[in-house]
mmCIF file of C-alpha atoms in Angstrom:
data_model
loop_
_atom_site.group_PDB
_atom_site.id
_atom_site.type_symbol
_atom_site.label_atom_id
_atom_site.label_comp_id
_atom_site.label_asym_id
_atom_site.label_seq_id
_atom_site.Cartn_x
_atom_site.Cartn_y
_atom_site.Cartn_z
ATOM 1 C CA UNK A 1 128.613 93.409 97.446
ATOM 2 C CA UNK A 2 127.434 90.674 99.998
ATOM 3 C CA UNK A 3 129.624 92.183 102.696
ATOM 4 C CA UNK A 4 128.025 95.417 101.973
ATOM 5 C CA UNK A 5 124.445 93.864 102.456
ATOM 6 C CA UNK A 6 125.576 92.384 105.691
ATOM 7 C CA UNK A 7 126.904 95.795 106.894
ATOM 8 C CA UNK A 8 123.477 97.641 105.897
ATOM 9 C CA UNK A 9 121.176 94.880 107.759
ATOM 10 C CA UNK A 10 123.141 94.274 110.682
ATOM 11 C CA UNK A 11 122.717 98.804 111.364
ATOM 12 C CA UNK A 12 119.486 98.663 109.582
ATOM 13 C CA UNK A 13 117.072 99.300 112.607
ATOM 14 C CA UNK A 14 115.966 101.909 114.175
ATOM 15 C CA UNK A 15 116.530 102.454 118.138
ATOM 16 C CA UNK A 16 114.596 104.456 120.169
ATOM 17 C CA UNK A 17 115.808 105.992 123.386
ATOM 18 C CA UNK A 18 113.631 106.874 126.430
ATOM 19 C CA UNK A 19 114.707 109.775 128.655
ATOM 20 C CA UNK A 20 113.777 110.150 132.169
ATOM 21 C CA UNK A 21 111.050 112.461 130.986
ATOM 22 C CA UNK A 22 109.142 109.741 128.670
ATOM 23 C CA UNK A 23 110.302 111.478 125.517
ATOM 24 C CA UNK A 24 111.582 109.356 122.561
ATOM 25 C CA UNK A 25 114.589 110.471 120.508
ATOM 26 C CA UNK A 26 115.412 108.604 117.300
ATOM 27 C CA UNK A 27 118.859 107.762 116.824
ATOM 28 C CA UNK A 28 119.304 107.043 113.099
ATOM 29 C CA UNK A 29 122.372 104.601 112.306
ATOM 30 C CA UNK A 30 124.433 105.179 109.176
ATOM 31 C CA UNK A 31 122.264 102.562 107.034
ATOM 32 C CA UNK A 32 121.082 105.496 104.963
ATOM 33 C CA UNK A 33 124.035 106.263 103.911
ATOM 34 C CA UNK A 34 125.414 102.713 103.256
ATOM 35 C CA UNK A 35 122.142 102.298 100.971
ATOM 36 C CA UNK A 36 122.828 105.110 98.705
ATOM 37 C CA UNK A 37 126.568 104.272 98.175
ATOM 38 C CA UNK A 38 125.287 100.926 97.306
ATOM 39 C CA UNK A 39 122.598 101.702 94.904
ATOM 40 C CA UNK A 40 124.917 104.260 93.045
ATOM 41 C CA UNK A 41 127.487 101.291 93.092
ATOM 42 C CA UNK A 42 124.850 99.286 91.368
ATOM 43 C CA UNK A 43 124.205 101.855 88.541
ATOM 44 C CA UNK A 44 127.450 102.373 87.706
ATOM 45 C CA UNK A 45 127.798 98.725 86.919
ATOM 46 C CA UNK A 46 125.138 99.002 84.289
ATOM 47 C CA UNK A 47 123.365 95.602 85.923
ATOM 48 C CA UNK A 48 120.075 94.326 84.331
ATOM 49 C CA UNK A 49 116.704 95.007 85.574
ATOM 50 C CA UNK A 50 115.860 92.558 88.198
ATOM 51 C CA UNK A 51 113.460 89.735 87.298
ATOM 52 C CA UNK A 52 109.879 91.063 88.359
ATOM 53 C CA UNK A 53 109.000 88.569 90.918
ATOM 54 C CA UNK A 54 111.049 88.755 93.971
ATOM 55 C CA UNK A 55 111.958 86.065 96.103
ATOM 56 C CA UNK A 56 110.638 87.616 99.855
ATOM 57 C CA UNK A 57 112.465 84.933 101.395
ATOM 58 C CA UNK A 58 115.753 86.364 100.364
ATOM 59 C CA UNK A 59 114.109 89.334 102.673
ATOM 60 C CA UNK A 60 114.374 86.982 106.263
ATOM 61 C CA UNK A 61 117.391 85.895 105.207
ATOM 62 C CA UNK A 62 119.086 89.392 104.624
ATOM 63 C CA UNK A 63 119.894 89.174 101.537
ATOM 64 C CA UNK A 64 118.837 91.884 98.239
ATOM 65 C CA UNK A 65 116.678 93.858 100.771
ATOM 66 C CA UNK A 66 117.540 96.802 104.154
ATOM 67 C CA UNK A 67 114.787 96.843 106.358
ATOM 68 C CA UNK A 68 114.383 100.221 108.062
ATOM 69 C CA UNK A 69 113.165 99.717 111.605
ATOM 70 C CA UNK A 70 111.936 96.562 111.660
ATOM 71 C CA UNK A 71 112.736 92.842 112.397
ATOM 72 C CA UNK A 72 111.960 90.395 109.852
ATOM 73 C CA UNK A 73 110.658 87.103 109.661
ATOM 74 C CA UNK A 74 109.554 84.198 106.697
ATOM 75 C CA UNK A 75 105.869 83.859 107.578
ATOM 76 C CA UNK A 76 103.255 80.961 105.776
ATOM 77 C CA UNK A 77 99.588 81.883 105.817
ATOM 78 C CA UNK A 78 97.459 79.482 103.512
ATOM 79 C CA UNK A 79 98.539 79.473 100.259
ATOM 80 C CA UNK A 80 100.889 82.471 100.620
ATOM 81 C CA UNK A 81 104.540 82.429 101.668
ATOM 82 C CA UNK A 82 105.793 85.312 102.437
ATOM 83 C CA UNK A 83 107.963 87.621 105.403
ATOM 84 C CA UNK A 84 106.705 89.039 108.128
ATOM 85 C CA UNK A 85 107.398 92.974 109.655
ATOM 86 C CA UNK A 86 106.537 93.312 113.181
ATOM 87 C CA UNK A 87 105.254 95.297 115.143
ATOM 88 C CA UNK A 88 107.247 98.701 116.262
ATOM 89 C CA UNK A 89 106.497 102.374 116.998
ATOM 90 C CA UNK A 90 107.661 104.586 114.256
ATOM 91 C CA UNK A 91 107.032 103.334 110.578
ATOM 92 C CA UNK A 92 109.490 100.667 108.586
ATOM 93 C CA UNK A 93 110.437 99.653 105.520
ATOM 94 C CA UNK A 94 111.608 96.768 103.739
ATOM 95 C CA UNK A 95 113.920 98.487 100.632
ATOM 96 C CA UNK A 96 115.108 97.114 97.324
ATOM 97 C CA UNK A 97 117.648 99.986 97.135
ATOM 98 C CA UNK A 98 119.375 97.858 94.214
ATOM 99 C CA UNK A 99 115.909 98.036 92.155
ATOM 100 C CA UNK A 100 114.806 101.180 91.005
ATOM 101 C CA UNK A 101 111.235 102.416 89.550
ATOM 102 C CA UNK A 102 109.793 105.294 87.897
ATOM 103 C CA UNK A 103 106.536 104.399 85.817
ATOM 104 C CA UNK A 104 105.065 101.218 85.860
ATOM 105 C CA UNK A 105 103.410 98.864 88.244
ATOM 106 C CA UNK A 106 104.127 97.343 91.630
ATOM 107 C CA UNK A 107 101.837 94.806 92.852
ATOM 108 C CA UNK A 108 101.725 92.546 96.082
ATOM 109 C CA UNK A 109 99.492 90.596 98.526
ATOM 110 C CA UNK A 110 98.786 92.027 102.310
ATOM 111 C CA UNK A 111 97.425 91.299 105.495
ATOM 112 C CA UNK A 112 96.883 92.973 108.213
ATOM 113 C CA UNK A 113 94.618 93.232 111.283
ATOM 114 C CA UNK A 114 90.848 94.103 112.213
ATOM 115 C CA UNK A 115 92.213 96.267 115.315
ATOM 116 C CA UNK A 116 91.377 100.250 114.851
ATOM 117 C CA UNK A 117 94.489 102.161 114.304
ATOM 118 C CA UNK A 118 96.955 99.455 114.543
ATOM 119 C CA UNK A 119 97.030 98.170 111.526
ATOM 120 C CA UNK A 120 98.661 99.627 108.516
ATOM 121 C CA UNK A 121 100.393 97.943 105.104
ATOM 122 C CA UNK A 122 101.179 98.766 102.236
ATOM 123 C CA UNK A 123 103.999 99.662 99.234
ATOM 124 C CA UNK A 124 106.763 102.650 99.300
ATOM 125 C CA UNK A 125 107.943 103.167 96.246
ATOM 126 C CA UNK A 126 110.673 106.733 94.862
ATOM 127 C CA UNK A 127 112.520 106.573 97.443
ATOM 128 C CA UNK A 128 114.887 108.738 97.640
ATOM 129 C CA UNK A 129 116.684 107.170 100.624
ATOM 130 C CA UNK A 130 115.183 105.698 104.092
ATOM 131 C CA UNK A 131 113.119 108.467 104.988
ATOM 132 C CA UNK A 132 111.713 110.103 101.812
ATOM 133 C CA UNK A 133 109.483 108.533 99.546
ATOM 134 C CA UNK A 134 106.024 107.894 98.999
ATOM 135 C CA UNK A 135 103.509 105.341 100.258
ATOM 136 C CA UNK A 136 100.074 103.707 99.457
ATOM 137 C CA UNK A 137 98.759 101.940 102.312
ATOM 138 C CA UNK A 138 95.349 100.129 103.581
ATOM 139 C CA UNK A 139 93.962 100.336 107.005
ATOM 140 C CA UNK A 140 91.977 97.012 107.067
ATOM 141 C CA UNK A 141 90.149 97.568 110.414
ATOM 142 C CA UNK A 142 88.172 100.743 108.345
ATOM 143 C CA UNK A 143 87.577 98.289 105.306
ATOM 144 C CA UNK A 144 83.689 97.514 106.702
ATOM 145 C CA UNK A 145 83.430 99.960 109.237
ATOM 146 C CA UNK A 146 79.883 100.958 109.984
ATOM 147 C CA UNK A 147 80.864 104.219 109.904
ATOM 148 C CA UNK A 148 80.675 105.819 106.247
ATOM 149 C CA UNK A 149 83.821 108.669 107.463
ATOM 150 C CA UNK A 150 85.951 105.828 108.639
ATOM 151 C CA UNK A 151 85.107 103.461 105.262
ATOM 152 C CA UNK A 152 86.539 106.769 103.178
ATOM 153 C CA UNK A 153 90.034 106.550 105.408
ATOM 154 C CA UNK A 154 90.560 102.415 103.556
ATOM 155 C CA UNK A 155 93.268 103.857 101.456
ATOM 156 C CA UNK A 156 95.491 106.459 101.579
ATOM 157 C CA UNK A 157 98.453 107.994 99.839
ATOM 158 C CA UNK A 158 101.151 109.926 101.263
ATOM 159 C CA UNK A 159 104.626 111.667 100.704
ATOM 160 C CA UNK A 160 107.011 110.916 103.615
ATOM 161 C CA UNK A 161 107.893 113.137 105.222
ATOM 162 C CA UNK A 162 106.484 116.044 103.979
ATOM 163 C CA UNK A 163 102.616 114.946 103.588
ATOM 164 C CA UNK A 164 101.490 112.727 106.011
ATOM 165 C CA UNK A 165 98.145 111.809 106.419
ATOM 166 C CA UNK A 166 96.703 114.234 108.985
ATOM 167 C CA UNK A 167 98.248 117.328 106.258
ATOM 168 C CA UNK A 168 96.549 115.560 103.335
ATOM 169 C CA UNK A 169 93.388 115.074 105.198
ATOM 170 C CA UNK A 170 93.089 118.640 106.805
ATOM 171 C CA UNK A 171 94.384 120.316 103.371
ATOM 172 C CA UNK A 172 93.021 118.001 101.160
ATOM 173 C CA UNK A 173 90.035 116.632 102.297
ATOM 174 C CA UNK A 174 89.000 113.660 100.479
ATOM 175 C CA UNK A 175 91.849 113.681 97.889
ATOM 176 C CA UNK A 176 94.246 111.574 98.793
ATOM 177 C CA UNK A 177 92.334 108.541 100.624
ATOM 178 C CA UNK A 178 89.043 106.640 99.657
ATOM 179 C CA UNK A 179 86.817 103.736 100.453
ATOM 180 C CA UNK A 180 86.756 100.916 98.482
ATOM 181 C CA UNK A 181 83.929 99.688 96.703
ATOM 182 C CA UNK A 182 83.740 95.817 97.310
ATOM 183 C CA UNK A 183 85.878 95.650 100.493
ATOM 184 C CA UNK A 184 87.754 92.778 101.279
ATOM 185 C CA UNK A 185 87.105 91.467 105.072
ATOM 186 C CA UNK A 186 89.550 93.025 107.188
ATOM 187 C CA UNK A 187 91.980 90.520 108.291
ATOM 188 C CA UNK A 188 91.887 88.530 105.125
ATOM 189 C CA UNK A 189 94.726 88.672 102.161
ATOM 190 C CA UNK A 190 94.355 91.798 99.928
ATOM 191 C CA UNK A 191 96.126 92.536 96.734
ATOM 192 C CA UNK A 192 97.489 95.722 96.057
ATOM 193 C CA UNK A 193 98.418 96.922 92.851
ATOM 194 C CA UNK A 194 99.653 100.148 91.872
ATOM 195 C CA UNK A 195 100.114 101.901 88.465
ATOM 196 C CA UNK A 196 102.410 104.706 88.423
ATOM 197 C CA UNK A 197 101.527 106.784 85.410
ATOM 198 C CA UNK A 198 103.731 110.053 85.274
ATOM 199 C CA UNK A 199 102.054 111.824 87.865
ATOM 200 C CA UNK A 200 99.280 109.467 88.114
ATOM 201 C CA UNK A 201 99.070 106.711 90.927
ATOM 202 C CA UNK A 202 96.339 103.888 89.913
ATOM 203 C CA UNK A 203 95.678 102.344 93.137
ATOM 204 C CA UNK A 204 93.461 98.762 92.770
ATOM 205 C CA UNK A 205 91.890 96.352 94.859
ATOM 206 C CA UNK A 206 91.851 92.625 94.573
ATOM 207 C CA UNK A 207 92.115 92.418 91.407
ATOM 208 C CA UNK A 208 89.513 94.880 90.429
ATOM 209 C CA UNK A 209 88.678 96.650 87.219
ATOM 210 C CA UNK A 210 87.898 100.264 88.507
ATOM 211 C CA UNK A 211 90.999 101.972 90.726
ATOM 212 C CA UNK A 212 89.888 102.535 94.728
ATOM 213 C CA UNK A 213 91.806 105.775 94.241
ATOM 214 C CA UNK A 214 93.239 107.946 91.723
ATOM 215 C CA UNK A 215 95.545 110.855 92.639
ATOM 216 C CA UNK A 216 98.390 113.341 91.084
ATOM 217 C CA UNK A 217 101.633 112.385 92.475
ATOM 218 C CA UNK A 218 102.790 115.389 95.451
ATOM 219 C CA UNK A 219 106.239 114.434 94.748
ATOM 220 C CA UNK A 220 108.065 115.561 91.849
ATOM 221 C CA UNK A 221 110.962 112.507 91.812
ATOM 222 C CA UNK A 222 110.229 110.373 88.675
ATOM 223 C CA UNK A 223 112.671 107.186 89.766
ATOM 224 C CA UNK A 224 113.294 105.575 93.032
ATOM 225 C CA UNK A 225 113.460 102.523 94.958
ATOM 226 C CA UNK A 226 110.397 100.288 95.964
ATOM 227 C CA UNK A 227 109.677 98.700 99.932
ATOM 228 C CA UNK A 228 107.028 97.037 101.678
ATOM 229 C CA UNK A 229 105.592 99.463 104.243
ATOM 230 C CA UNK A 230 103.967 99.097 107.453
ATOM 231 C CA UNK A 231 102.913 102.383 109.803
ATOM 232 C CA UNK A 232 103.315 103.555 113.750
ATOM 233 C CA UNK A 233 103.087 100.190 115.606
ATOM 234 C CA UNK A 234 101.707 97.905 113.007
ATOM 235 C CA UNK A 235 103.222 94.892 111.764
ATOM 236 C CA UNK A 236 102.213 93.390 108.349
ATOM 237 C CA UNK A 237 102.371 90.475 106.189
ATOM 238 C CA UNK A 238 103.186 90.456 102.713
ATOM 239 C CA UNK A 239 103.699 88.115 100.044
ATOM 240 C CA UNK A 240 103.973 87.641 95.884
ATOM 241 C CA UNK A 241 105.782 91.056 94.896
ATOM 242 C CA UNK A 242 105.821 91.827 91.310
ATOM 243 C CA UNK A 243 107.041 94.617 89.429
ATOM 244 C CA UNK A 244 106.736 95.826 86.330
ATOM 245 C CA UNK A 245 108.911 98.915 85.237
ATOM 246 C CA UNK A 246 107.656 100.813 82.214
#
């Protein structure tokens, strides 16, 4: 099994290839396939459920996780110790392929950045395999925006790759992303819990008694793994993941 972690985070990131034209083309390395072989592997052994705090140390040191175009790094800010994702066009994903979740909740602490549209964290969670799943995520720089439009873009959910945010938005206007109520200053820790509810997503801020957003699930896949998320060309902090399966 360790060898098999080695293989997946040693292919694990994305590489992007310029032509003489400017145009990027996304050359996806067998890591997708190495994850599901080794998640099936670790069903069929009938292992226990996972404690519900992870170590995100173990992360850095590539061990447990496959991060999905991105490099990864331990990172200490304050009180928190955590990893760090940098910062990389296309989005990435920290996996727990081993750890699987269908209802329940999955909670964490974030930071990101006060910088308008580079700055994007959050939690994947059913995913199917690297590039299907779906994602709550904050933008911190609209947190206090002066503008009341951008304050309603704070939180978003989406279903990768199908729903993205520009579909939800033009389709579903107001639906799928909200403001928050008592927003958190933008570049300051932020903890994000989720409640995943049968086709309910819970989404809650700081600890807070009313949910930021409510939506019904796009997806129809009731189990999958869980990540740490960050979008185009933002890197992200995160620390303290728990999760609690139902």
């Amino acid at each position: 099994r360790r060898a098999a972690w080695k293989a997946i985070n040693e292919t694990a990131e994305t590489k992007y290839m310029h032509t003489p034209g400017g145009n990027q083309m996304k050359t996806i390395t067998s890591q997708i396939l190495l994850l599901a072989l080794l998640s099936a592997s670790s069903q069929a052994e009938g292992q226990a459920t996972p404690d519900t705090t992870f170590n995100l140390s173990l992360l850095a040191r590539g061990e447990m996780w496959a991060v999905f175009n991105r490099a990864v790094t331990t990172a200490e800010d304050g009180q928190n110790k955590g990893i760090y994702l940098n910062e990389k066009a296309g989005q990435g994903v920290a996996w727990l392929p081993s750890f699987e979740i269908g209802d329940g909740v999955i909670e964490v602490d974030v930071k990101g950045r006060n910088e308008p549209g580079r700055s994007f964290v959050g939690i994947a969670f059913h995913g199917v395999n690297a590039e299907n799943y779906e994602a709550v995520y904050l933008r911190p720089f609209n947190f206090r925006s002066e503008s009341e439009e951008s304050r309603s873009h704070s939180v978003q959910y989406v279903l990768v790759p199908s729903h993205e945010w520009r579909r939800l938005r033009t389709e579903h206007p107001g639906q799928y992303e909200a403001a928050i109520a008592s927003p958190p200053a933008p570049d300051a820790w932020v903890h994000l819990r989720l409640e995943l509810d049968g086709p309910t997503v819970r989404v809650f801020i700081d600890r807070a008694s009313e949910p930021a957003l409510v939506i019904d699930r796009i997806s129809a896949v009731g189990k999958g793994w869980i990540g740490l998320w960050v979008g185009h060309g933002s890197d992200g902090i995160f620390a303290n993941l728990k999760v609690s399966p139902r």
